[in-house]
Every structure is written in structure tokens, then in C-alpha cells.
Amino acid sequence: MRSVNRSLTMAWVEYQDSGDGVVFTHACTSRLRFKNAFAALPRTSSSSRNRVASNAADSKFTVHTFSDHGKARRSGLLAVPHIRDNAVFERWVSNPGIADGKLVSDPGAPTQVDLLVLSGHGGGGDVWGDVSGSKARISPPHAFQINEDDTRSGRLVCLITPACTNLNLGLAPLWLSAFKHPQPLHVVLGYEDRYSGGAFGARALAKFADTIARNRKMPIIEAWRRANESIRPAQPWAAIAALAGEGLNLHDWVRGDLPPLSNVETLLHFSGDHPGGQEAPLTDPNYEVRWVMHDAARTVISMDNNVPGNEEVGLFEGKPGTIRIRAKRREKDLEQGQEIYLHIYQYRRSKLFDITDLLTFDADLLRPHPATGVPVVRLEKDRITPRERQKRKVPMFDTVRIVVPEPTDRLELRFNVNPSATKTLKPTGPAGTHGRYVLDLIHRPVLMEEDGFEIVTPLSNGRSFAATAGALLRP
């Protein structure tokens, strides 16, 4: 039986800069023949091109018609959430639809979104910005997780997040809930490092739409790669796809010929380093590395609870905590005298990071241990000078050398968060947080000399990257 072309619907939600949104939304509706979902909302007045969504008595946001001022005279209908709309969008993004002038997550809604874009500042899976005049935010991976038991229409198969550092390999486990569902996403497109946005982003998104329009059978991941690598500076593109969903293309999409997917548990990660894709590690089989709070419950900070809106979980000024390193297999138990290394850094930080601004390890960890004659913990700040680190663009982390004092399957490294940490480490994320601090364990280290400096790198399979366990610093 011959497939019948159907109309697809898109929606762009903007948290910061509308330039890329105007270009892509215009191209989607004019060249790719998508409908704009927000056109289903009522106008604010008979003469206005803006729309308004009434979601509750205290929650109304306006969908604006933005325009660029170039010769092309393009315009795009974009949603601009206010901080008061955070809960509405957190509920909406996992199954976006529109009915009766409201944003709904009803699989039976007359308007369903096939392609959703969430754009703004980014990091750790979050998207945020203040273009509305308030600091609105959304955490799409957590939204899918919170709403994982809800029925979805199955229409939303592609999510794009034009924002910084939300799709690096270490964050793949955070996105699993978007795919492990009876009606999963097929593809998430975004960036593994800093997205330039602005005029650069507009050129990348315009090229993306043009590439798809010229070859509707090309996988959109490949179109995303070509578009982002074609501009200067090239953008650090990335994608996460469900296994068997990586071939998503516009031709099959409009014909309803996409492969049936359900409860996907294998994800593929694509980037400039592996443009053909590789299986994303969703758990580390060897070690678990976590921040642990010293509250009554001894809360382990994880991707389930480490969200900006959860003000009860994080690293708190002046409070104690623990870094827990646990072997997950008996053959990986730590041996007395074994040296391992822990990189600690602030996610997305561009300036040098000094661990002493964040925390101080307990004094007994810094003194020679009776069993080994050396401290359990030693800061390795002298491996490379700050000036050389800045000059050579070495990742902005501090390294902690750990000498295991006795045979064990678990190490507990106690510390105190500095009382003035939030004064030194300025707010860099949404909801008033002062950065996300990541633990990167190198359990099979090798010391290499490079340009006269000794640096710590892992041997094969010697790293337990725990980006999803990063902890937010709070006052």
C-alpha cells in the first residue's frame, strides 16, 4: 500500500536569543512544509500577529512573532516562557500538544508537535535564559523522567536543543527516559560543547533546513553534521539517537514510514569525533563516583535529584559532605597503596578552576597515613602551571591524587564546602545556582610528559566519567 504524505508540526521555544529561531522556523514552514503549532493559539488582539496561551489563572505567556531585519524579511512564531511558566513547560515538553488555546499533554489533542526546539543557554541538560525579562528554565531530560509514566501521542520523534554542552557523551544516561518509553523519541540534536548562537547559530540552522530541503532522504543527523561543520567557526554538533532511530529522515517521516520503536535501552552518540555513531555507555561497569550530602538521609546526589528546582539537594556553603568511590565488581576492589586520580571541575567553566575555592578536605586525609606513610589525598596543582594551562587550553580542572590506605571496595573522602564558596564562584546557572561540579575518576592512570609538563591521563577503559552526578553549588 502506498504511503500518504501527512502534515508535520513544529514548535520553537526560545529562552535567550531569537535569531536562529526566526531563521529555522521560517524555513520549516516555508520550505519544509511544517505547520507551526503556535498558530493554533488565539491572537492577543484582532490586529496583532502575537498569540497567547492561557494555561492557568496565574500562567499566561505570549507567543511572539519575531523578525530579522535583513533583506530576507523572515519571521517566526516563537514561544518565550516566563519564570512562572516553568512548571507548565516541564509538564508539556515530553508530549507537546495544543487544545482550546492551551498547552496540553493530551495524546488526543487536535494539535500535536512532531519536532520541538528548546533554545537558550545550556549545560548539564538544562536550557535557560532571560529573554522574557525573567530567568526561565527547563530541564528536558528531567521532564521526560518526571513524566515517564504518562501516555504520549508518539508524534514527537525529534527534539533539537540549540544550547551549549547538553549532548556530550557523558550526559547520555541523563536522556534515557526520553527513549525508554512505549512512544520514544528517535533523535535529539544539539551540541557537546559551546554553541555560538546568534548570527553563527542562525547560519547553522539555515544550512540545516536547506540541507534537508535538498535531500529529504538524508538522515537528519547527517544534515545536522554537515550544517554545523559548514560554517566558520564550525559548531561542536552532537546527537543522541535510539538504536534503529538514527536513520530518521524527512521523506519517511512525512510518509509515516518510520521504524516502530518502543522502550529503547540502547542509545547511539554522534559527534565530530565519531560521526558514524557509537553506542553510548549508560552505566560504568567498574566504579560509581558520587557526591554524598551529610543530611539525615545521607542523600546521594544523582541525575534523579540533581535539578536546579530541587533546593534540598546540592553542595551547600559551610556544610560537610563526602566523595564516595565504590567498586561495582569484586575484581575492581582497591588495593593498599594503589594510586588513583580524581579530576574535579566546574562544568562549562572557561576560566581556571581552583578546588580550594569550592571545598577543603578533612585534615586527616591530608596527613601521612600510618599504613602507607603518605597522605590519602594530595592536591596536584603543580602538574602544570596556571599560565600554561590557560595558554594551552588544558581543561579547567584540579586533580586530586588518592593513595588507597587499605584494601577496600569503597573510599569515603570527607570535605567541607567553603563558607564563602558562592562569593568566589559566581552564579553560572539557572535558579541561582553557582555551578555544577563534576567528578571524573581515573582509576587506571598513566603519567605522560607533554611539553615538559607531567599530566594525568587514563589507560584504556581507565576512566569513570560521572558528569551526570555533578553537584550544584547552592548558598
Tab-separated table of C-alpha atoms in Angstrom:
chain	number	residue	atom	x	y	z
A	1	MET	CA	0.000	0.000	0.000
A	2	ARG	CA	1.355	3.391	-0.957
A	3	SER	CA	2.072	5.723	1.973
A	4	VAL	CA	0.233	9.031	2.078
A	5	ASN	CA	2.113	12.215	2.941
A	6	ARG	CA	0.926	13.861	6.142
A	7	SER	CA	1.495	17.294	7.580
A	8	LEU	CA	4.115	17.620	10.304
A	9	THR	CA	4.020	20.239	13.063
A	10	MET	CA	6.916	22.036	14.759
A	11	ALA	CA	7.315	24.404	17.713
A	12	TRP	CA	10.245	26.585	18.828
A	13	VAL	CA	10.557	27.604	22.493
A	14	GLU	CA	13.082	30.396	22.997
A	15	TYR	CA	14.821	31.225	26.280
A	16	GLN	CA	17.517	33.647	25.091
A	17	ASP	CA	18.332	34.722	21.501
A	18	SER	CA	15.661	34.531	18.792
A	19	GLY	CA	17.935	34.879	15.731
A	20	ASP	CA	18.364	31.187	14.998
A	21	GLY	CA	14.713	30.552	15.823
A	22	VAL	CA	13.419	33.076	13.293
A	23	VAL	CA	15.540	31.572	10.502
A	24	PHE	CA	14.714	27.939	11.225
A	25	THR	CA	11.011	28.432	11.967
A	26	HIS	CA	10.604	30.424	8.736
A	27	ALA	CA	12.414	27.707	6.746
A	28	CYS	CA	10.401	24.926	8.371
A	29	THR	CA	7.070	26.474	7.460
A	30	SER	CA	8.022	27.840	4.023
A	31	ARG	CA	10.357	25.169	2.615
A	32	LEU	CA	9.876	22.013	4.674
A	33	ARG	CA	6.083	22.426	4.891
A	34	PHE	CA	5.801	22.050	8.660
A	35	LYS	CA	2.910	23.741	10.402
A	36	ASN	CA	3.751	25.994	13.354
A	37	ALA	CA	1.921	24.587	16.377
A	38	PHE	CA	1.636	28.009	17.997
A	39	ALA	CA	-0.504	29.227	15.104
A	40	ALA	CA	-3.299	27.226	16.774
A	41	LEU	CA	-3.305	29.682	19.701
A	42	PRO	CA	-5.633	32.707	19.676
A	43	ARG	CA	-4.277	36.127	18.745
A	44	THR	CA	-3.759	38.658	21.522
A	45	SER	CA	-5.882	41.103	19.506
A	46	SER	CA	-7.511	41.222	16.092
A	47	SER	CA	-4.649	43.303	14.698
A	48	SER	CA	-1.749	41.520	16.408
A	49	ARG	CA	0.454	38.784	14.988
A	50	ASN	CA	1.255	37.626	18.540
A	51	ARG	CA	-0.555	34.766	20.257
A	52	VAL	CA	-1.358	33.955	23.862
A	53	ALA	CA	-1.697	30.636	25.690
A	54	SER	CA	-3.860	30.539	28.820
A	55	ASN	CA	-2.729	27.564	30.869
A	56	ALA	CA	-3.974	28.555	34.313
A	57	ALA	CA	-5.361	31.574	36.113
A	58	ASP	CA	-1.835	32.698	37.013
A	59	SER	CA	0.044	31.434	33.964
A	60	LYS	CA	-0.298	33.163	30.617
A	61	PHE	CA	2.570	33.521	28.189
A	62	THR	CA	2.739	35.235	24.854
A	63	VAL	CA	3.953	33.643	21.644
A	64	HIS	CA	5.754	36.391	19.742
A	65	THR	CA	6.241	36.918	16.045
A	66	PHE	CA	9.930	37.779	15.730
A	67	SER	CA	11.524	39.108	12.556
A	68	ASP	CA	15.062	39.518	11.366
A	69	HIS	CA	15.956	42.814	9.733
A	70	GLY	CA	17.921	41.524	6.773
A	71	LYS	CA	16.944	41.512	3.138
A	72	ALA	CA	15.145	38.158	3.518
A	73	ARG	CA	12.477	39.670	5.815
A	74	ARG	CA	11.906	36.375	7.618
A	75	SER	CA	9.632	35.980	10.607
A	76	GLY	CA	8.932	33.181	13.067
A	77	LEU	CA	6.333	32.490	15.720
A	78	LEU	CA	8.300	31.572	18.880
A	79	ALA	CA	7.204	30.882	22.467
A	80	VAL	CA	9.023	32.912	25.116
A	81	PRO	CA	8.371	31.417	28.576
A	82	HIS	CA	8.404	33.471	31.756
A	83	ILE	CA	9.779	32.051	35.005
A	84	ARG	CA	6.198	31.481	36.170
A	85	ASP	CA	5.714	29.117	33.196
A	86	ASN	CA	8.483	26.709	34.227
A	87	ALA	CA	6.106	24.098	35.624
A	88	VAL	CA	3.806	24.351	32.600
A	89	PHE	CA	6.615	23.667	30.132
A	90	GLU	CA	8.151	20.943	32.307
A	91	ARG	CA	4.832	19.147	32.026
A	92	TRP	CA	4.413	19.937	28.315
A	93	VAL	CA	7.690	19.126	26.570
A	94	SER	CA	7.526	15.319	26.858
A	95	ASN	CA	4.216	15.183	24.941
A	96	PRO	CA	3.569	18.641	23.476
A	97	GLY	CA	0.129	19.476	22.128
A	98	ILE	CA	-2.362	22.341	21.913
A	99	ALA	CA	-6.099	22.306	22.531
A	100	ASP	CA	-8.598	25.096	23.238
A	101	GLY	CA	-5.916	27.778	23.412
A	102	LYS	CA	-3.840	25.890	25.982
A	103	LEU	CA	-0.643	23.896	26.047
A	104	VAL	CA	-1.668	20.336	26.868
A	105	SER	CA	-0.021	16.931	27.121
A	106	ASP	CA	-3.100	15.078	25.959
A	107	PRO	CA	-2.409	12.387	23.312
A	108	GLY	CA	-5.833	13.194	21.872
A	109	ALA	CA	-5.212	16.937	21.415
A	110	PRO	CA	-6.009	18.187	17.900
A	111	THR	CA	-2.565	19.797	17.501
A	112	GLN	CA	0.412	17.549	18.231
A	113	VAL	CA	4.071	18.543	17.878
A	114	ASP	CA	6.372	16.336	15.775
A	115	LEU	CA	9.509	18.499	16.038
A	116	LEU	CA	10.255	20.514	19.187
A	117	VAL	CA	13.091	23.011	19.627
A	118	LEU	CA	14.249	24.320	23.033
A	119	SER	CA	16.853	27.054	22.639
A	120	GLY	CA	18.873	29.227	25.027
A	121	HIS	CA	21.845	28.954	27.341
A	122	GLY	CA	22.672	25.363	28.203
A	123	GLY	CA	24.611	22.997	30.410
A	124	GLY	CA	24.128	19.655	32.114
A	125	GLY	CA	20.935	19.024	30.138
A	126	ASP	CA	19.301	22.319	31.173
A	127	VAL	CA	18.180	25.169	28.905
A	128	TRP	CA	17.606	28.643	30.311
A	129	GLY	CA	17.651	32.364	29.621
A	130	ASP	CA	16.096	35.724	30.422
A	131	VAL	CA	14.763	36.988	27.094
A	132	SER	CA	11.300	37.149	28.716
A	133	GLY	CA	12.630	39.532	31.361
A	134	SER	CA	12.825	36.719	33.908
A	135	LYS	CA	15.196	33.800	34.380
A	136	ALA	CA	13.087	30.987	32.952
A	137	ARG	CA	14.482	27.466	32.620
A	138	ILE	CA	13.667	23.938	31.521
A	139	SER	CA	15.444	20.629	32.051
A	140	PRO	CA	14.148	18.478	29.189
A	141	PRO	CA	15.859	15.222	30.289
A	142	HIS	CA	14.297	15.538	33.738
A	143	ALA	CA	10.940	16.490	32.227
A	144	PHE	CA	10.895	13.193	30.337
A	145	GLN	CA	11.925	11.417	33.519
A	146	ILE	CA	9.262	13.074	35.687
A	147	ASN	CA	6.577	12.286	33.115
A	148	GLU	CA	7.842	8.815	32.181
A	149	ASP	CA	4.604	7.080	33.237
A	150	ASP	CA	2.405	9.330	31.102
A	151	THR	CA	0.995	8.199	27.776
A	152	ARG	CA	2.474	10.044	24.802
A	153	SER	CA	0.889	10.504	21.406
A	154	GLY	CA	4.016	9.168	19.698
A	155	ARG	CA	4.101	12.183	17.378
A	156	LEU	CA	7.168	13.827	18.948
A	157	VAL	CA	10.160	11.993	17.486
A	158	CYS	CA	12.780	14.759	17.189
A	159	LEU	CA	13.982	17.253	19.795
A	160	ILE	CA	16.554	19.944	18.997
A	161	THR	CA	18.375	21.845	21.756
A	162	PRO	CA	20.438	24.721	20.255
A	163	ALA	CA	22.257	25.352	23.536
A	164	CYS	CA	25.721	24.696	24.945
A	165	THR	CA	27.075	21.393	26.227
A	166	ASN	CA	23.888	19.353	26.610
A	167	LEU	CA	24.771	16.354	24.450
A	168	ASN	CA	28.272	15.252	25.354
A	169	LEU	CA	28.841	11.524	25.703
A	170	GLY	CA	28.900	11.609	29.496
A	171	LEU	CA	25.353	13.002	29.608
A	172	ALA	CA	23.797	10.181	27.571
A	173	PRO	CA	22.378	8.426	30.688
A	174	LEU	CA	20.503	11.605	31.545
A	175	TRP	CA	18.491	11.352	28.302
A	176	LEU	CA	17.491	7.699	28.613
A	177	SER	CA	13.950	8.437	29.835
A	178	ALA	CA	13.205	10.224	26.569
A	179	PHE	CA	13.805	6.947	24.728
A	180	LYS	CA	12.888	4.230	27.226
A	181	HIS	CA	9.150	4.661	26.720
A	182	PRO	CA	6.429	2.968	24.648
A	183	GLN	CA	6.361	6.101	22.428
A	184	PRO	CA	10.008	7.212	22.416
A	185	LEU	CA	11.963	9.972	20.769
A	186	HIS	CA	14.039	8.858	17.804
A	187	VAL	CA	16.678	11.622	17.815
A	188	VAL	CA	17.923	14.532	19.944
A	189	LEU	CA	20.128	17.086	18.183
A	190	GLY	CA	22.343	19.604	19.974
A	191	TYR	CA	25.915	20.403	20.961
A	192	GLU	CA	28.586	18.735	23.059
A	193	ASP	CA	30.487	21.973	23.678
A	194	ARG	CA	29.916	25.702	23.332
A	195	TYR	CA	27.286	26.664	20.775
A	196	SER	CA	27.965	30.139	19.360
A	197	GLY	CA	24.302	31.037	18.815
A	198	GLY	CA	23.452	34.481	17.452
A	199	ALA	CA	24.416	35.030	13.825
A	200	PHE	CA	26.514	31.845	13.798
A	201	GLY	CA	23.598	29.792	15.055
A	202	ALA	CA	21.293	31.378	12.504
A	203	ARG	CA	23.648	30.347	9.689
A	204	ALA	CA	23.925	26.797	11.033
A	205	LEU	CA	20.150	26.398	11.386
A	206	ALA	CA	19.530	27.911	7.944
A	207	LYS	CA	22.028	25.491	6.423
A	208	PHE	CA	20.406	22.612	8.303
A	209	ALA	CA	16.974	23.383	6.851
A	210	ASP	CA	18.457	23.889	3.383
A	211	THR	CA	20.300	20.551	3.525
A	212	ILE	CA	17.114	18.711	4.465
A	213	ALA	CA	15.103	20.503	1.774
A	214	ARG	CA	17.636	19.489	-0.901
A	215	ASN	CA	17.747	15.842	0.159
A	216	ARG	CA	14.665	14.718	2.057
A	217	LYS	CA	16.011	11.168	2.314
A	218	MET	CA	19.215	12.221	4.097
A	219	PRO	CA	19.242	11.253	7.813
A	220	ILE	CA	18.747	14.431	9.787
A	221	ILE	CA	21.789	13.589	11.922
A	222	GLU	CA	23.921	13.750	8.790
A	223	ALA	CA	22.238	17.011	7.755
A	224	TRP	CA	22.939	18.374	11.260
A	225	ARG	CA	26.604	17.407	10.938
A	226	ARG	CA	27.025	18.991	7.508
A	227	ALA	CA	25.283	22.197	8.524
A	228	ASN	CA	27.330	22.748	11.668
A	229	GLU	CA	30.636	21.818	10.063
A	230	SER	CA	29.997	24.051	7.054
A	231	ILE	CA	30.092	27.389	8.884
A	232	ARG	CA	33.049	29.164	10.476
A	233	PRO	CA	33.657	28.701	13.263
A	234	ALA	CA	32.409	25.137	12.930
A	235	GLN	CA	29.969	24.291	15.705
A	236	PRO	CA	30.572	21.313	18.073
A	237	TRP	CA	27.489	19.392	16.966
A	238	ALA	CA	26.272	16.202	18.623
A	239	ALA	CA	23.276	13.896	18.546
A	240	ILE	CA	21.804	11.083	20.595
A	241	ALA	CA	19.594	8.566	18.827
A	242	ALA	CA	17.616	5.479	19.709
A	243	LEU	CA	19.100	2.333	18.217
A	244	ALA	CA	17.263	1.894	14.872
A	245	GLY	CA	16.095	5.510	15.074
A	246	GLU	CA	19.308	7.080	13.792
A	247	GLY	CA	18.072	6.978	10.174
A	248	LEU	CA	15.239	9.461	10.794
A	249	ASN	CA	14.729	11.484	7.614
A	250	LEU	CA	12.030	13.833	6.331
A	251	HIS	CA	10.954	11.594	3.434
A	252	ASP	CA	9.984	8.663	5.669
A	253	TRP	CA	8.726	10.978	8.391
A	254	VAL	CA	6.041	12.669	6.297
A	255	ARG	CA	5.015	9.316	4.785
A	256	GLY	CA	4.597	7.708	8.193
A	257	ASP	CA	7.232	5.112	7.345
A	258	LEU	CA	9.432	5.446	10.434
A	259	PRO	CA	10.539	2.203	12.106
A	260	PRO	CA	8.363	1.238	15.085
A	261	LEU	CA	10.349	1.824	18.283
A	262	SER	CA	9.416	1.096	21.890
A	263	ASN	CA	11.220	1.145	25.258
A	264	VAL	CA	14.643	1.710	23.731
A	265	GLU	CA	17.528	0.857	26.060
A	266	THR	CA	20.447	1.259	23.638
A	267	LEU	CA	21.446	4.787	22.626
A	268	LEU	CA	23.895	5.889	19.953
A	269	HIS	CA	26.015	9.021	20.312
A	270	PHE	CA	27.205	11.052	17.319
A	271	SER	CA	29.747	13.887	17.238
A	272	GLY	CA	32.714	15.167	15.269
A	273	ASP	CA	34.868	12.511	16.948
A	274	HIS	CA	32.560	9.677	15.861
A	275	PRO	CA	30.256	10.983	13.102
A	276	GLY	CA	29.108	7.454	12.283
A	277	GLY	CA	27.873	6.986	15.835
A	278	GLN	CA	28.915	4.772	18.706
A	279	GLU	CA	26.998	3.067	21.481
A	280	ALA	CA	26.672	5.411	24.442
A	281	PRO	CA	27.758	3.978	27.810
A	282	LEU	CA	24.763	4.356	30.115
A	283	THR	CA	26.419	2.960	33.232
A	284	ASP	CA	30.035	2.460	34.238
A	285	PRO	CA	30.615	-1.247	34.947
A	286	ASN	CA	33.599	-0.680	37.208
A	287	TYR	CA	33.120	2.207	39.633
A	288	GLU	CA	30.470	4.514	41.000
A	289	VAL	CA	31.640	8.033	41.855
A	290	ARG	CA	29.205	10.267	43.713
A	291	TRP	CA	28.855	13.352	45.857
A	292	VAL	CA	27.070	12.483	49.126
A	293	MET	CA	25.369	15.007	51.396
A	294	HIS	CA	25.690	14.863	55.196
A	295	ASP	CA	21.970	15.274	55.783
A	296	ALA	CA	19.882	12.883	57.859
A	297	ALA	CA	19.291	10.594	54.878
A	298	ARG	CA	22.898	10.763	53.612
A	299	THR	CA	21.488	11.725	50.214
A	300	VAL	CA	23.492	10.532	47.232
A	301	ILE	CA	23.437	13.266	44.593
A	302	SER	CA	22.381	11.741	41.279
A	303	MET	CA	20.808	12.682	37.975
A	304	ASP	CA	17.413	11.876	39.522
A	305	ASN	CA	17.559	14.597	42.180
A	306	ASN	CA	20.254	16.986	40.928
A	307	VAL	CA	17.984	19.563	39.271
A	308	PRO	CA	18.026	23.352	39.731
A	309	GLY	CA	14.482	23.425	41.099
A	310	ASN	CA	15.216	20.903	43.883
A	311	GLU	CA	16.585	23.258	46.511
A	312	GLU	CA	17.092	20.481	49.077
A	313	VAL	CA	19.878	18.730	47.163
A	314	GLY	CA	23.356	20.020	46.321
A	315	LEU	CA	26.576	21.320	47.852
A	316	PHE	CA	25.749	23.930	50.469
A	317	GLU	CA	28.037	26.666	51.735
A	318	GLY	CA	29.738	25.739	55.007
A	319	LYS	CA	28.260	22.213	55.063
A	320	PRO	CA	30.167	18.899	55.146
A	321	GLY	CA	29.935	16.187	52.520
A	322	THR	CA	31.677	13.138	51.118
A	323	ILE	CA	33.005	11.991	47.757
A	324	ARG	CA	32.227	8.284	47.562
A	325	ILE	CA	34.197	5.986	45.256
A	326	ARG	CA	32.767	2.466	45.135
A	327	ALA	CA	33.956	-0.564	43.177
A	328	LYS	CA	30.982	-2.260	41.499
A	329	ARG	CA	32.806	-5.549	40.899
A	330	ARG	CA	34.932	-7.511	43.351
A	331	GLU	CA	37.854	-7.743	40.924
A	332	LYS	CA	37.900	-3.938	40.856
A	333	ASP	CA	38.340	-3.543	44.632
A	334	LEU	CA	41.001	-1.002	45.524
A	335	GLU	CA	44.366	-2.246	46.788
A	336	GLN	CA	46.517	-0.756	49.536
A	337	GLY	CA	48.953	1.771	48.068
A	338	GLN	CA	47.110	1.942	44.735
A	339	GLU	CA	47.186	5.408	43.168
A	340	ILE	CA	44.068	6.766	41.517
A	341	TYR	CA	43.280	10.297	40.387
A	342	LEU	CA	40.160	12.422	40.565
A	343	HIS	CA	39.595	15.397	38.285
A	344	ILE	CA	37.182	17.899	39.837
A	345	TYR	CA	35.937	20.781	37.746
A	346	GLN	CA	33.105	23.199	37.167
A	347	TYR	CA	31.006	22.193	34.199
A	348	ARG	CA	31.314	24.688	31.299
A	349	ARG	CA	33.778	26.930	33.175
A	350	SER	CA	36.060	28.866	30.811
A	351	LYS	CA	38.395	30.276	33.470
A	352	LEU	CA	40.794	28.318	35.627
A	353	PHE	CA	39.162	26.419	38.454
A	354	ASP	CA	40.741	26.268	41.908
A	355	ILE	CA	39.342	23.450	44.011
A	356	THR	CA	40.174	25.299	47.231
A	357	ASP	CA	37.539	27.869	46.278
A	358	LEU	CA	34.962	25.084	46.480
A	359	LEU	CA	35.980	22.776	49.315
A	360	THR	CA	38.584	21.712	51.846
A	361	PHE	CA	39.298	18.049	52.510
A	362	ASP	CA	39.411	16.819	56.114
A	363	ALA	CA	42.799	17.298	57.752
A	364	ASP	CA	43.310	13.593	58.458
A	365	LEU	CA	43.143	12.876	54.700
A	366	LEU	CA	45.931	15.388	54.074
A	367	ARG	CA	48.314	13.964	56.705
A	368	PRO	CA	50.517	10.891	56.061
A	369	HIS	CA	48.516	7.734	56.718
A	370	PRO	CA	50.146	5.275	59.186
A	371	ALA	CA	49.686	2.335	56.782
A	372	THR	CA	51.275	3.918	53.717
A	373	GLY	CA	53.348	6.815	55.033
A	374	VAL	CA	51.756	9.233	52.547
A	375	PRO	CA	48.536	11.281	52.594
A	376	VAL	CA	45.382	9.689	51.256
A	377	VAL	CA	44.637	12.940	49.393
A	378	ARG	CA	47.082	15.328	47.779
A	379	LEU	CA	46.202	18.233	45.506
A	380	GLU	CA	48.182	18.054	42.285
A	381	LYS	CA	48.208	21.731	41.364
A	382	ASP	CA	51.865	21.677	40.362
A	383	ARG	CA	51.471	19.320	37.407
A	384	ILE	CA	51.022	22.253	35.072
A	385	THR	CA	51.279	25.971	35.826
A	386	PRO	CA	48.130	28.093	35.628
A	387	ARG	CA	49.641	30.263	32.889
A	388	GLU	CA	50.486	27.247	30.760
A	389	ARG	CA	47.067	25.676	31.392
A	390	GLN	CA	45.388	28.856	30.161
A	391	LYS	CA	47.762	29.212	27.200
A	392	ARG	CA	47.378	25.596	26.063
A	393	LYS	CA	43.630	25.481	26.798
A	394	VAL	CA	44.006	22.490	29.092
A	395	PRO	CA	40.629	21.511	30.635
A	396	MET	CA	39.912	23.692	33.640
A	397	PHE	CA	40.082	21.109	36.424
A	398	ASP	CA	42.092	20.450	39.539
A	399	THR	CA	43.455	16.970	40.102
A	400	VAL	CA	43.440	15.075	43.384
A	401	ARG	CA	45.876	12.197	43.826
A	402	ILE	CA	44.490	9.455	46.055
A	403	VAL	CA	46.655	6.742	47.625
A	404	VAL	CA	44.444	3.934	48.907
A	405	PRO	CA	45.278	3.412	52.630
A	406	GLU	CA	43.976	-0.183	52.930
A	407	PRO	CA	42.257	-2.838	50.771
A	408	THR	CA	38.632	-1.805	50.267
A	409	ASP	CA	35.721	-1.693	47.853
A	410	ARG	CA	34.808	1.825	48.955
A	411	LEU	CA	36.542	5.115	49.734
A	412	GLU	CA	34.875	7.988	51.579
A	413	LEU	CA	36.663	11.327	51.152
A	414	ARG	CA	35.221	13.822	53.631
A	415	PHE	CA	35.234	17.562	52.968
A	416	ASN	CA	33.656	20.856	53.960
A	417	VAL	CA	32.235	23.277	51.421
A	418	ASN	CA	33.946	26.614	51.945
A	419	PRO	CA	31.757	29.151	53.788
A	420	SER	CA	32.465	31.783	51.118
A	421	ALA	CA	32.223	29.463	48.096
A	422	THR	CA	29.312	31.270	46.453
A	423	LYS	CA	31.069	34.614	46.795
A	424	THR	CA	34.092	33.355	44.861
A	425	LEU	CA	32.262	31.049	42.448
A	426	LYS	CA	29.677	33.325	40.888
A	427	PRO	CA	26.221	32.194	39.699
A	428	THR	CA	26.614	30.500	36.320
A	429	GLY	CA	23.411	28.516	36.023
A	430	PRO	CA	19.644	28.730	36.444
A	431	ALA	CA	17.695	29.068	39.672
A	432	GLY	CA	20.506	30.922	41.456
A	433	THR	CA	22.960	28.002	41.469
A	434	HIS	CA	26.717	28.619	41.447
A	435	GLY	CA	27.900	25.973	39.006
A	436	ARG	CA	27.729	22.215	38.532
A	437	TYR	CA	30.796	20.363	39.858
A	438	VAL	CA	31.784	17.149	38.137
A	439	LEU	CA	33.809	14.154	39.281
A	440	ASP	CA	35.990	12.363	36.736
A	441	LEU	CA	37.761	9.310	38.207
A	442	ILE	CA	40.869	7.931	36.523
A	443	HIS	CA	41.329	4.523	38.088
A	444	ARG	CA	43.988	3.270	35.642
A	445	PRO	CA	46.231	6.320	35.341
A	446	VAL	CA	49.328	6.921	33.303
A	447	LEU	CA	51.527	9.976	33.799
A	448	MET	CA	52.564	11.442	30.463
A	449	GLU	CA	55.034	14.209	29.779
A	450	GLU	CA	53.866	16.796	27.305
A	451	ASP	CA	55.813	19.969	26.516
A	452	GLY	CA	57.777	19.494	29.721
A	453	PHE	CA	54.712	19.039	31.922
A	454	GLU	CA	53.536	15.831	33.541
A	455	ILE	CA	49.806	15.248	33.101
A	456	VAL	CA	47.453	12.505	34.222
A	457	THR	CA	45.605	10.546	31.547
A	458	PRO	CA	43.730	7.236	31.679
A	459	LEU	CA	44.820	3.968	30.183
A	460	SER	CA	42.237	2.171	28.048
A	461	ASN	CA	38.970	1.743	29.970
A	462	GLY	CA	40.522	3.558	32.889
A	463	ARG	CA	38.055	6.411	33.323
A	464	SER	CA	34.741	6.637	35.162
A	465	PHE	CA	33.262	9.871	33.863
A	466	ALA	CA	30.443	10.918	36.176
A	467	ALA	CA	29.079	14.088	34.551
A	468	THR	CA	25.530	13.060	35.408
A	469	ALA	CA	26.479	13.013	39.089
A	470	GLY	CA	27.725	16.580	39.080
A	471	ALA	CA	26.549	18.526	42.132
A	472	LEU	CA	25.084	22.024	42.072
A	473	LEU	CA	26.579	24.574	44.485
A	474	ARG	CA	23.947	26.488	46.463
A	475	PRO	CA	24.163	29.293	49.053
